[in-house]
Structure formats: structure tokens, C-alpha cells
Short mmCIF file of C-alpha atoms in Angstrom, two decimals:
data_model
loop_
_atom_site.label_atom_id
_atom_site.label_comp_id
_atom_site.label_asym_id
_atom_site.label_seq_id
_atom_site.Cartn_x
_atom_site.Cartn_y
_atom_site.Cartn_z
CA MET A 1 14.95 0.54 -171.76
CA ASN A 2 12.68 2.86 -169.78
CA PHE A 3 11.46 1.73 -166.38
CA PRO A 4 7.98 2.60 -165.05
CA PRO A 5 7.47 5.98 -163.38
CA ASN A 6 7.13 6.59 -159.64
CA SER A 7 10.40 4.87 -158.79
CA PRO A 8 11.73 5.55 -155.28
CA SER A 9 13.81 8.69 -155.02
CA PRO A 10 16.47 9.57 -154.11
CA LEU A 11 18.14 6.50 -155.59
CA SER A 12 19.72 4.39 -152.87
CA ARG A 13 22.68 2.08 -153.36
CA ARG A 14 20.35 -0.89 -153.04
CA ASP A 15 17.90 0.51 -155.59
CA LEU A 16 20.79 1.05 -157.95
CA LEU A 17 21.91 -2.54 -157.52
CA LEU A 18 18.38 -3.78 -158.10
CA LYS A 19 17.79 -1.71 -161.23
CA THR A 20 21.12 -2.47 -162.83
CA GLY A 21 20.67 -6.20 -162.31
CA PHE A 22 23.48 -6.87 -159.85
CA GLY A 23 21.40 -7.44 -156.75
CA PHE A 24 19.16 -10.33 -157.71
CA GLY A 25 20.89 -13.06 -155.71
CA ALA A 26 19.73 -14.19 -152.28
CA MET A 27 18.99 -10.78 -150.75
CA ALA A 28 16.58 -12.32 -148.30
CA ALA A 29 19.43 -14.21 -146.69
CA SER A 30 22.20 -11.67 -147.16
CA ASP A 31 23.22 -11.44 -143.52
CA LEU A 32 23.51 -15.20 -143.12
CA LEU A 33 25.36 -15.55 -146.38
CA ALA A 34 27.77 -12.81 -145.41
CA ALA A 35 28.53 -14.64 -142.19
CA ALA A 36 29.39 -17.69 -144.27
CA ASN A 37 31.61 -15.66 -146.59
CA VAL A 38 29.03 -15.95 -149.39
CA SER A 39 28.16 -12.80 -151.30
CA SER A 40 24.45 -11.97 -151.21
CA GLU A 41 24.78 -10.44 -154.67
CA THR A 42 26.63 -13.35 -156.30
CA PRO A 43 25.85 -16.37 -154.10
CA LEU A 44 27.03 -18.86 -156.72
CA ALA A 45 30.44 -17.30 -157.30
CA VAL A 46 33.40 -19.66 -156.90
CA ARG A 47 34.63 -19.79 -153.29
CA GLN A 48 37.68 -21.33 -151.70
CA PRO A 49 37.22 -24.42 -149.50
CA HIS A 50 38.70 -24.79 -146.03
CA PHE A 51 41.77 -26.57 -147.41
CA PRO A 52 42.98 -27.77 -150.83
CA ALA A 53 40.37 -30.06 -152.36
CA ARG A 54 41.08 -33.46 -153.89
CA ALA A 55 37.89 -33.24 -155.99
CA LYS A 56 36.48 -30.25 -157.86
CA ARG A 57 33.18 -31.88 -158.72
CA VAL A 58 31.03 -34.94 -157.99
CA ILE A 59 29.14 -37.31 -160.27
CA HIS A 60 26.85 -39.36 -158.05
CA LEU A 61 25.41 -42.49 -159.71
CA PHE A 62 22.38 -43.29 -157.57
CA MET A 63 21.07 -46.85 -157.85
CA ASN A 64 17.73 -46.05 -156.27
CA GLY A 65 15.94 -48.98 -154.70
CA GLY A 66 18.96 -50.59 -153.06
CA PRO A 67 21.25 -52.83 -155.14
CA SER A 68 22.16 -56.25 -153.79
CA GLN A 69 25.75 -56.15 -152.59
CA ILE A 70 25.71 -59.94 -152.24
CA ASP A 71 25.35 -60.23 -156.02
CA THR A 72 27.59 -57.35 -157.13
CA PHE A 73 30.55 -56.21 -154.98
CA ASP A 74 30.56 -58.22 -151.71
CA PRO A 75 31.31 -61.90 -152.43
CA LYS A 76 30.31 -64.44 -149.79
CA PRO A 77 31.70 -67.85 -150.81
CA GLN A 78 30.79 -69.28 -147.39
CA LEU A 79 27.11 -68.95 -148.27
CA GLY A 80 27.54 -71.59 -150.96
CA LYS A 81 27.97 -74.21 -148.24
CA LEU A 82 24.87 -72.98 -146.39
CA ASP A 83 22.63 -72.35 -149.38
CA GLY A 84 19.02 -73.27 -148.66
CA GLN A 85 19.53 -73.69 -144.92
CA GLU A 86 17.55 -71.80 -142.31
CA LEU A 87 19.25 -68.76 -140.82
CA PRO A 88 20.46 -69.45 -137.24
CA ASP A 89 18.41 -67.79 -134.50
CA SER A 90 21.55 -66.09 -133.21
CA ILE A 91 21.84 -64.26 -136.54
CA LYS A 92 18.11 -63.56 -136.86
CA LYS A 93 18.22 -61.70 -133.55
CA THR A 94 20.68 -59.19 -135.02
CA LEU A 95 18.26 -58.17 -137.77
CA GLN A 96 15.92 -55.24 -137.48
CA PRO A 97 12.57 -56.30 -135.93
CA THR A 98 10.64 -55.56 -139.13
CA GLN A 99 12.86 -58.01 -141.04
CA ARG A 100 12.81 -61.03 -138.77
CA ASN A 101 9.49 -62.41 -139.98
CA ARG A 102 10.26 -61.75 -143.65
CA VAL A 103 13.62 -63.43 -144.10
CA GLY A 104 13.65 -66.92 -145.54
CA ASN A 105 16.46 -69.39 -145.99
CA ILE A 106 20.03 -68.51 -146.88
CA TRP A 107 20.49 -67.79 -150.58
CA ALA A 108 24.01 -67.81 -151.97
CA SER A 109 24.51 -65.54 -154.95
CA PRO A 110 23.73 -67.30 -158.22
CA PHE A 111 26.41 -65.15 -159.87
CA LYS A 112 30.14 -65.81 -159.97
CA PHE A 113 32.79 -63.44 -158.65
CA GLN A 114 36.28 -63.06 -160.06
CA LYS A 115 39.39 -61.10 -159.15
CA HIS A 116 40.26 -58.22 -161.47
CA GLY A 117 43.16 -55.86 -162.09
CA GLN A 118 46.45 -55.69 -160.28
CA SER A 119 44.56 -55.15 -157.04
CA GLY A 120 42.67 -58.43 -157.36
CA LEU A 121 39.40 -56.69 -156.50
CA GLU A 122 36.52 -59.19 -156.59
CA ILE A 123 33.58 -58.13 -158.75
CA SER A 124 30.52 -60.05 -159.93
CA GLU A 125 30.16 -61.35 -163.47
CA LEU A 126 27.18 -58.97 -163.73
CA PHE A 127 29.62 -56.06 -164.23
CA PRO A 128 32.27 -57.29 -166.71
CA LYS A 129 33.03 -53.83 -168.11
CA ILE A 130 33.14 -51.98 -164.79
CA ALA A 131 35.47 -54.79 -163.66
CA ARG A 132 38.07 -53.53 -166.15
CA HIS A 133 38.33 -50.46 -163.93
CA ALA A 134 38.84 -52.45 -160.72
CA ASP A 135 42.07 -50.61 -159.97
CA ASP A 136 40.18 -47.30 -159.97
CA LEU A 137 37.48 -48.39 -157.53
CA CYS A 138 37.45 -47.87 -153.78
CA VAL A 139 34.78 -50.28 -152.53
CA ILE A 140 33.24 -49.71 -149.10
CA ARG A 141 31.52 -52.94 -148.01
CA SER A 142 30.55 -51.78 -144.53
CA MET A 143 28.02 -48.99 -145.07
CA GLU A 144 25.36 -48.68 -142.40
CA SER A 145 22.19 -46.71 -141.78
CA GLU A 146 19.27 -46.97 -139.40
CA ILE A 147 16.71 -46.46 -142.15
CA ALA A 148 15.43 -49.56 -143.96
CA ASN A 149 12.59 -47.93 -145.92
CA HIS A 150 12.98 -46.26 -149.29
CA SER A 151 11.67 -42.72 -148.96
CA PRO A 152 13.34 -41.91 -145.63
CA GLY A 153 16.36 -43.97 -146.70
CA LEU A 154 16.81 -41.83 -149.80
CA LEU A 155 16.52 -38.69 -147.69
CA MET A 156 19.07 -40.07 -145.23
CA MET A 157 21.57 -40.80 -147.99
CA ASN A 158 20.98 -37.49 -149.75
CA CYS A 159 20.28 -35.10 -146.88
CA GLY A 160 21.65 -36.75 -143.74
CA HIS A 161 18.23 -36.99 -142.09
CA PRO A 162 15.29 -39.31 -142.85
CA VAL A 163 12.39 -36.99 -142.06
CA LEU A 164 13.06 -33.33 -141.36
CA PRO A 165 13.63 -31.01 -144.32
CA ARG A 166 17.42 -30.73 -144.55
CA PRO A 167 19.59 -29.52 -147.43
CA SER A 168 20.87 -32.21 -149.77
CA ILE A 169 24.57 -32.98 -150.13
CA GLY A 170 24.62 -31.32 -153.55
CA SER A 171 23.15 -28.15 -152.07
CA TRP A 172 25.80 -28.14 -149.34
CA ALA A 173 28.54 -28.59 -151.96
CA LEU A 174 27.18 -25.71 -154.03
CA TYR A 175 26.76 -23.53 -150.93
CA GLY A 176 30.35 -24.19 -149.93
CA LEU A 177 32.10 -23.98 -153.28
CA GLY A 178 29.87 -22.02 -155.65
CA THR A 179 29.99 -23.02 -159.29
CA GLU A 180 32.43 -22.58 -162.13
CA SER A 181 29.58 -22.28 -164.64
CA GLU A 182 27.70 -18.99 -164.90
CA ASP A 183 25.35 -20.25 -167.60
CA LEU A 184 24.30 -23.62 -166.18
CA PRO A 185 22.90 -24.67 -162.79
CA GLY A 186 25.63 -25.58 -160.33
CA TYR A 187 23.73 -28.65 -159.12
CA VAL A 188 21.98 -30.81 -161.72
CA VAL A 189 19.95 -34.00 -161.20
CA LEU A 190 19.46 -36.23 -164.25
CA ILE A 191 16.48 -38.59 -164.24
CA PRO A 192 15.91 -40.72 -167.36
CA SER A 193 12.36 -41.98 -166.94
CA GLY A 194 10.51 -40.23 -164.13
CA MET A 195 10.97 -39.19 -160.52
CA PRO A 196 12.65 -41.39 -157.90
CA THR A 197 10.91 -42.12 -154.61
CA ALA A 198 10.81 -38.99 -152.38
CA GLN A 199 10.97 -36.95 -155.58
CA SER A 200 12.41 -33.43 -155.35
CA ARG A 201 13.09 -33.73 -151.62
CA ASN A 202 16.18 -35.70 -152.67
CA TRP A 203 17.80 -32.54 -154.06
CA THR A 204 16.17 -29.89 -151.90
CA SER A 205 18.02 -26.89 -150.53
CA ALA A 206 15.56 -26.86 -147.56
CA PHE A 207 16.47 -23.87 -145.38
CA LEU A 208 19.48 -22.92 -147.49
CA PRO A 209 18.61 -20.15 -149.97
CA GLY A 210 16.78 -21.46 -153.02
CA VAL A 211 19.70 -20.68 -155.34
CA PHE A 212 21.38 -23.83 -153.98
CA GLN A 213 18.47 -26.12 -154.95
CA GLY A 214 19.16 -28.92 -157.43
CA THR A 215 17.74 -28.57 -160.95
CA HIS A 216 16.31 -31.82 -162.27
CA ILE A 217 16.26 -32.69 -165.95
CA GLU A 218 14.34 -35.59 -167.52
CA THR A 219 16.88 -36.88 -170.02
CA ASN A 220 14.55 -39.19 -171.94
CA ALA A 221 13.21 -36.17 -173.82
CA LYS A 222 14.70 -35.35 -177.19
CA GLY A 223 16.80 -32.33 -178.12
CA GLY A 224 15.22 -29.02 -177.16
CA GLU A 225 12.50 -30.80 -175.17
CA LEU A 226 14.99 -31.71 -172.42
CA ILE A 227 14.38 -28.34 -170.78
CA PRO A 228 10.82 -27.23 -171.67
CA HIS A 229 10.24 -23.62 -172.72
CA LEU A 230 13.96 -22.86 -172.72
CA THR A 231 13.75 -21.19 -176.12
CA ARG A 232 11.02 -19.31 -177.97
CA ASP A 233 11.06 -19.27 -181.74
CA ASP A 234 8.35 -16.60 -181.89
CA ILE A 235 10.37 -13.85 -180.18
CA ARG A 236 13.75 -12.26 -180.78
CA ALA A 237 16.43 -12.49 -178.11
CA GLY A 238 16.55 -8.72 -177.61
CA THR A 239 12.81 -8.51 -177.06
CA GLN A 240 12.93 -11.43 -174.64
CA ARG A 241 15.76 -9.76 -172.72
CA SER A 242 13.67 -6.58 -172.40
CA GLN A 243 10.67 -8.56 -171.17
CA LEU A 244 12.84 -10.32 -168.61
CA ALA A 245 14.33 -7.03 -167.43
CA LEU A 246 10.88 -5.56 -166.88
CA THR A 247 9.66 -8.67 -165.04
CA GLN A 248 12.77 -8.73 -162.89
CA TYR A 249 12.38 -5.04 -162.09
CA PHE A 250 8.92 -5.65 -160.64
CA ASN A 251 10.10 -8.82 -158.88
CA ARG A 252 12.91 -6.92 -157.18
CA ARG A 253 10.67 -4.08 -156.08
CA HIS A 254 8.28 -6.64 -154.64
CA LEU A 255 11.15 -8.43 -152.91
CA LYS A 256 12.26 -5.16 -151.33
CA GLN A 257 8.83 -4.88 -149.74
CA HIS A 258 8.81 -8.52 -148.64
CA GLU A 259 12.28 -9.20 -147.30
CA GLY A 260 12.69 -12.78 -146.20
CA ASP A 261 10.70 -14.26 -149.09
CA GLU A 262 13.32 -16.73 -150.31
CA ARG A 263 10.91 -18.22 -152.87
CA LEU A 264 10.71 -14.92 -154.71
CA ASP A 265 14.45 -14.45 -154.46
CA SER A 266 14.96 -17.92 -155.92
CA ARG A 267 12.57 -17.15 -158.76
CA ILE A 268 14.48 -13.98 -159.61
CA HIS A 269 17.72 -15.91 -159.79
CA SER A 270 16.11 -18.74 -161.78
CA MET A 271 14.76 -16.37 -164.42
CA GLU A 272 18.17 -14.79 -164.90
CA LEU A 273 19.80 -18.21 -165.13
CA ALA A 274 17.15 -19.47 -167.55
CA PHE A 275 17.91 -16.61 -169.93
CA ARG A 276 21.64 -17.32 -169.81
CA MET A 277 20.99 -21.05 -170.27
CA GLN A 278 19.36 -20.66 -173.67
CA SER A 279 22.56 -21.23 -175.59
CA ALA A 280 24.71 -22.96 -172.95
CA ALA A 281 22.16 -25.64 -172.04
CA THR A 282 21.24 -26.34 -175.64
CA ASP A 283 24.88 -27.15 -176.28
CA ALA A 284 25.56 -29.02 -173.03
CA PHE A 285 22.62 -31.39 -173.37
CA ASP A 286 23.03 -32.08 -177.09
CA ILE A 287 25.00 -35.31 -177.15
CA ASN A 288 24.85 -35.33 -180.95
CA ASN A 289 27.79 -32.95 -180.77
CA GLU A 290 29.88 -35.83 -179.45
CA PRO A 291 31.92 -37.99 -181.83
CA GLU A 292 30.11 -41.15 -182.86
CA SER A 293 32.77 -43.28 -181.17
CA ILE A 294 32.07 -41.61 -177.81
CA ARG A 295 28.32 -42.03 -178.17
CA GLU A 296 28.76 -45.68 -179.06
CA SER A 297 30.99 -46.25 -176.04
CA TYR A 298 28.22 -45.07 -173.69
CA GLY A 299 25.54 -46.94 -175.62
CA ASP A 300 22.19 -45.81 -176.97
CA SER A 301 20.20 -46.28 -173.77
CA ALA A 302 18.58 -44.06 -171.16
CA VAL A 303 21.44 -44.66 -168.72
CA GLY A 304 24.03 -44.13 -171.44
CA ARG A 305 22.56 -40.77 -172.46
CA ASN A 306 22.31 -39.80 -168.81
CA LEU A 307 25.98 -40.42 -168.09
CA LEU A 308 27.23 -38.83 -171.30
CA ILE A 309 25.30 -35.68 -170.40
CA ALA A 310 26.78 -35.90 -166.90
CA ARG A 311 30.30 -35.86 -168.32
CA ARG A 312 29.45 -32.89 -170.57
CA LEU A 313 28.08 -30.98 -167.57
CA ALA A 314 31.15 -31.85 -165.48
CA GLU A 315 33.56 -30.44 -168.05
CA ARG A 316 31.47 -27.25 -168.20
CA GLY A 317 31.94 -26.54 -164.51
CA VAL A 318 28.78 -27.96 -162.94
CA ARG A 319 29.69 -28.72 -159.33
CA TYR A 320 27.43 -31.63 -158.37
CA ILE A 321 25.72 -33.98 -160.82
CA GLN A 322 23.44 -36.74 -159.64
CA CYS A 323 22.22 -39.47 -162.00
CA TYR A 324 19.31 -41.69 -160.96
CA HIS A 325 18.99 -45.09 -162.62
CA GLY A 326 15.27 -44.72 -163.25
CA ALA A 327 11.84 -43.84 -161.91
CA GLY A 328 10.66 -45.03 -158.52
CA GLN A 329 13.04 -47.65 -157.13
CA PRO A 330 14.23 -49.95 -159.93
CA TRP A 331 16.82 -51.78 -157.77
CA ASP A 332 14.18 -52.79 -155.20
CA ASN A 333 14.22 -56.48 -156.08
CA HIS A 334 11.93 -58.11 -153.52
CA SER A 335 11.00 -60.64 -156.20
CA ALA A 336 12.35 -61.87 -159.54
CA LEU A 337 15.83 -60.71 -158.53
CA ILE A 338 17.72 -62.87 -161.03
CA PRO A 339 16.13 -61.53 -164.24
CA ARG A 340 15.77 -58.00 -162.91
CA ILE A 341 19.30 -57.53 -161.62
CA LYS A 342 20.64 -58.95 -164.89
CA ASP A 343 18.71 -56.27 -166.78
CA LEU A 344 19.73 -53.48 -164.40
CA CYS A 345 23.40 -54.38 -164.56
CA GLN A 346 23.32 -54.77 -168.32
CA GLU A 347 21.72 -51.32 -168.60
CA SER A 348 24.37 -49.66 -166.45
CA ASP A 349 27.59 -51.66 -166.91
CA GLN A 350 28.69 -50.27 -170.27
CA PRO A 351 27.71 -46.61 -169.57
CA ILE A 352 29.46 -46.52 -166.18
CA ALA A 353 32.60 -48.12 -167.59
CA ALA A 354 32.51 -45.62 -170.47
CA LEU A 355 32.16 -42.72 -168.04
CA LEU A 356 35.19 -43.82 -166.03
CA GLU A 357 37.25 -44.32 -169.18
CA ASP A 358 36.11 -41.03 -170.70
CA LEU A 359 36.96 -39.05 -167.56
CA LYS A 360 40.35 -40.74 -167.36
CA LEU A 361 41.23 -40.00 -171.00
CA ARG A 362 40.30 -36.33 -170.51
CA GLY A 363 42.38 -36.05 -167.36
CA MET A 364 39.24 -35.39 -165.32
CA LEU A 365 39.00 -38.51 -163.16
CA GLU A 366 41.71 -37.38 -160.75
CA ASP A 367 39.64 -34.35 -159.70
CA THR A 368 36.15 -35.78 -160.28
CA LEU A 369 34.68 -37.92 -157.50
CA VAL A 370 32.44 -40.63 -158.95
CA ILE A 371 30.10 -42.33 -156.46
CA TRP A 372 28.04 -45.50 -157.07
CA GLY A 373 25.43 -46.89 -154.68
CA GLY A 374 21.91 -46.77 -153.35
CA GLU A 375 20.13 -45.96 -150.12
CA MET A 376 20.49 -49.52 -148.78
CA GLY A 377 21.48 -53.06 -149.74
CA ARG A 378 19.76 -56.46 -149.67
CA THR A 379 19.74 -59.49 -147.39
CA SER A 380 21.67 -62.68 -148.10
CA THR A 381 18.45 -64.62 -147.57
CA ILE A 382 15.40 -65.20 -149.70
CA GLN A 383 12.49 -62.96 -148.90
CA LYS A 384 9.54 -65.17 -147.96
CA GLY A 385 7.04 -65.51 -150.76
CA PRO A 386 7.43 -67.23 -154.14
CA LYS A 387 8.97 -70.71 -154.24
CA LYS A 388 10.38 -70.77 -157.77
CA ILE A 389 13.98 -69.56 -157.92
CA GLU A 390 13.34 -67.20 -160.83
CA GLN A 391 10.62 -65.48 -158.80
CA VAL A 392 12.41 -64.95 -155.47
CA GLY A 393 14.14 -61.79 -154.28
CA ARG A 394 15.94 -60.23 -151.34
CA ASP A 395 14.65 -57.91 -148.61
CA HIS A 396 16.03 -54.52 -147.51
CA HIS A 397 19.28 -54.48 -145.55
CA VAL A 398 21.12 -51.53 -143.99
CA ASP A 399 23.70 -53.17 -141.69
CA GLY A 400 26.48 -53.73 -144.19
CA PHE A 401 25.70 -52.60 -147.72
CA THR A 402 28.13 -51.48 -150.42
CA ILE A 403 29.01 -48.30 -152.25
CA TRP A 404 32.09 -47.51 -154.31
CA MET A 405 33.93 -44.35 -155.24
CA ALA A 406 36.49 -43.61 -157.93
CA GLY A 407 38.80 -40.69 -158.74
CA GLY A 408 38.66 -37.47 -156.76
CA GLY A 409 41.29 -38.33 -154.17
CA VAL A 410 40.32 -41.88 -153.12
CA LYS A 411 42.55 -44.97 -153.23
CA GLY A 412 41.75 -47.09 -156.26
CA GLY A 413 41.83 -50.86 -156.17
CA THR A 414 40.97 -51.01 -152.48
CA VAL A 415 38.31 -52.53 -150.26
CA TYR A 416 37.38 -50.91 -146.96
CA GLY A 417 35.27 -52.61 -144.33
CA GLN A 418 33.95 -56.15 -144.15
CA THR A 419 30.67 -57.90 -143.45
CA ASP A 420 30.35 -61.18 -141.56
CA ASP A 421 30.19 -64.62 -143.17
CA PHE A 422 26.42 -64.33 -143.58
CA GLY A 423 26.62 -60.85 -145.09
CA LEU A 424 24.14 -59.61 -142.52
CA GLY A 425 26.36 -57.68 -140.12
CA ILE A 426 29.51 -55.57 -140.17
CA SER A 427 32.62 -57.29 -138.86
CA GLU A 428 35.19 -54.59 -139.62
CA ASN A 429 35.30 -50.79 -140.04
CA PRO A 430 31.65 -49.68 -140.14
CA VAL A 431 30.95 -46.55 -142.19
CA HIS A 432 27.79 -44.68 -141.26
CA VAL A 433 26.04 -42.44 -143.76
CA HIS A 434 27.30 -39.46 -141.72
CA ASP A 435 30.87 -40.77 -142.12
CA PHE A 436 30.33 -41.10 -145.86
CA HIS A 437 29.07 -37.50 -146.05
CA ALA A 438 31.98 -36.24 -143.95
CA THR A 439 34.38 -37.98 -146.32
CA VAL A 440 32.79 -36.57 -149.47
CA LEU A 441 32.93 -33.05 -148.02
CA HIS A 442 36.56 -33.62 -147.01
CA LEU A 443 37.44 -34.59 -150.58
CA LEU A 444 35.79 -31.34 -151.71
CA GLY A 445 38.01 -29.43 -149.28
CA PHE A 446 35.72 -28.97 -146.28
CA ASP A 447 35.81 -29.68 -142.59
CA HIS A 448 32.28 -31.05 -142.27
CA LYS A 449 32.01 -29.63 -138.74
CA LYS A 450 32.65 -26.11 -140.01
CA LEU A 451 30.47 -26.09 -143.13
CA THR A 452 27.37 -24.79 -141.35
CA TYR A 453 24.32 -22.61 -141.87
CA ARG A 454 22.43 -20.90 -139.08
CA TYR A 455 18.71 -21.59 -139.10
CA SER A 456 16.11 -21.27 -136.36
CA GLY A 457 18.76 -20.42 -133.78
CA ARG A 458 21.03 -23.38 -134.52
CA ASP A 459 24.06 -24.00 -136.71
CA PHE A 460 23.12 -26.90 -138.99
CA ARG A 461 25.46 -29.09 -140.98
CA LEU A 462 25.09 -32.06 -143.33
CA THR A 463 26.48 -34.52 -140.79
CA ASP A 464 24.23 -33.31 -137.94
CA ILE A 465 26.25 -33.94 -134.73
CA ALA A 466 28.13 -37.01 -135.98
CA GLY A 467 30.41 -38.15 -138.77
CA GLN A 468 34.09 -39.03 -139.08
CA VAL A 469 36.22 -38.78 -142.20
CA VAL A 470 37.28 -42.25 -143.40
CA GLU A 471 40.98 -41.42 -143.58
CA ASP A 472 42.09 -44.86 -144.75
CA ILE A 473 40.47 -44.51 -148.17
CA LEU A 474 42.12 -41.17 -149.00
CA ALA A 475 44.86 -41.27 -151.61
#
């Protein structure tokens, strides 16, 4: 096509790159990217980690709101003997100040636990199908954080800091490794029914170049509506390509005059990716292409569709996939815990079990790290309020909550860390959020202390100035 007149002359190398379409990636941050061994022209190209990775990709199942570990993966039989009794003052003093006036009497889990698999891993009756994969799970029962509120807690779990704008773990993974998919985003966030608390800050790239930002997709939409405006029936592909080329030409000229505008740079990259996605995304998100038996195994539910799409993205080279359970904070069961947690577990049990089985059958589980958990856990006491058992719930708790991982280089059928008899403190092997992040990056092949980005005169990293790899859970 013909470009507008009055183009700069003579033609510089940079102008040539801009006009021929090879220079659209992250020019505003080219020096910093070069220092990190990331090409400013192809910032999403596949890069080698610091050492051989155990996991090539991550599927992060985020149970936003904070699932109760007492009722799912951390059995406390001792509480049965103390059920209904007042919590001793010596234990109350260990709680965060904001919790002390809200905790009620001890409440033993109303759900039964049973040992499963050769490992004998104890799992609640709420997850009978996940329990079949007990020997694949590495359960960490000693997670800790300082943040007992949802929005900052989500940011802490995703970005390593509760307040300041910091890049999310998915952005760090994409920055470090690039992506194997040229036609799909390298970092995708699947939300089935609306935004979680803290919204897009959960998958922000912050001061990293915008090309490393997560792309969120609302998976409750049908077919072509999953990604609005992805295709246009009223225009031919060739004409659309010409329109995009002209738009990108002006964008790049404008960027040349406004170096440092990462928002414009990100828009340039996004437009190029959107054009390439027209066929790739339509295929990746269309679960009707799956055999009926596979679709039935995941179930016809919002969570089931979410996780089936996640597997399809994983096998197409997407680096980091995060799946939220639902809008807001569905696992935040301050009241009516019994009926609500039953529903939540029923919604997610079959799809998660199907995902693990599907990955295993395809030979993908060994190099796919699957993570399950929320931003916090719940207390082992009733939260003061309603008196009827079907109306009571549990308060926030961050000093000993549970996550689990599977595949991707972790030891299956294992438990790491312990909480005390009351389930309100850590008695063995605490794992801070920074330690968790350091371990995930290690499984992806990175020394978390060396995966850095210089911003405002300081080298930042996901783990801030802390974090230790949890060596004992590595396979």
C-alpha cells in the first residue's frame, strides 16, 4: 500500500523498522529491555530461563474470597472435642487486633475428612473428585500473609505488595520467558461472571511495559462474543489489514515523537495481536471443537467452561493462565458457610478434577504447574452474628491458610507445613506469600533475586527483598 507523503528522509534504520512493521514492540522501554536480554522489537519472543525449568506454563485457579481450609484441606479433629467452647485468651491474643472482637466460639468442621490415594492425603468430603487426584497434590497448610482484607490481599497474592502498583506474577513470568504463542496473548485471565475484587490491578503489568499486561476474558459470553469486536463481517480481511497498517503507521510516527509513552506502545502491540487473534482466538475459545466426552467431563457450568478453555490455551502455548471462580469474592463466607461452601465446592470439584485428568492424559501435567487457593483462609471459630448453624460463617484468617499445587515439578501426595491444634497459628514450616512466589518462579526456571526490572532508580522484583524457595516440595 502507499503511505502518506512527507515521510522523513533520508530513511533511517528505525524508520525502516517502523514502516515495515518490525519495530512495534516496546520501543519506549528498549534500553531497559535490552539490559534484561529482552528484544525491544520482539519483547514476547521465547527466552531461556536462568536454569532448566520444571514447568513451562502455569494454570492458577484463584478461589477469590478466601476458602476455608478448616473445611477443605486442613483437618482438625481436635476441634471436635472443643466444639462450641470459647476460645482461650492465650489463643485470642495471637490473632490480629481487628479479629479479636469478631471471633466467636470454636466451630469444628461439619464436614468429614478421609484419607485418599497411596499417600493417604486427607481431603474433605466436599471434594470427592479432586480427592481421586490426592497423589498429584502438594498441599501447603502453612501459608501466611500480613494482609487480612480482600482487595490488598488479592494484590499481595498476585503482585507481592498490597498497595503500591507492582507487576503481577503472570506479568513477571511473561517478562522472563516470553510466550510460545504468536497469535494469542501470553498471559490470559479468565473470569466467568464479572470482575474479582481489585479488578484489573490483579493482572497489571504496572511499570513493566504494557505488552506484559494480562488480557482478561469474560467466559460466560457465547461463541464470538467472548472477545468483543474480534471479527467484522462487513469488511474483508485484506481491507482490514490495510486499515490496520495505516493506523499503525501513524501510531508509530506519533510514538517516535513521544518516546516513553508506554501506553501508546502497548496499544500498537495490542492492535497487531488483535489482528492475528482473529482466527487463533476463535478456535482456542470454541470449546464446541472438543469431543463431547471431554466437555461432559468438565461439566456444563461456568467453572467447567473456564477450565476447559484454560487447558486449550495451555496447549497453544499461553504462558500464564489465571482462572477466577467468579465475580467479587464468592468464597468470602462470613455467613451461611455451610450451604455456600457446598455450592462452591460442587461447582468446582468436577471441573478441577477433569482438568488434572485431562492434563495428565495429554502428557501436560508434568510441565504444567496447577495452583489452587485464595488470598487468605478462614478462622476455626464462628464469626459473631447469627445464632442458627445454617446462618453462621467464618472470619478472615491469614496465619495458616492452605493452597495446593500439582504437576510442574512439585512432589505429589505430600503435605508441607502444619497449623496448631486450633487451626489459628502455624506450628511448622511457615510459607510466606514471598516464599510461594519465589517457589513458583523457581519452577519456571528463575532465580527470583535475579529476575528484576529497573524502575525509578531501583531494581524491582516480585519478591521485593524477601522470599525463599520451598525446596522440600520440589520433585
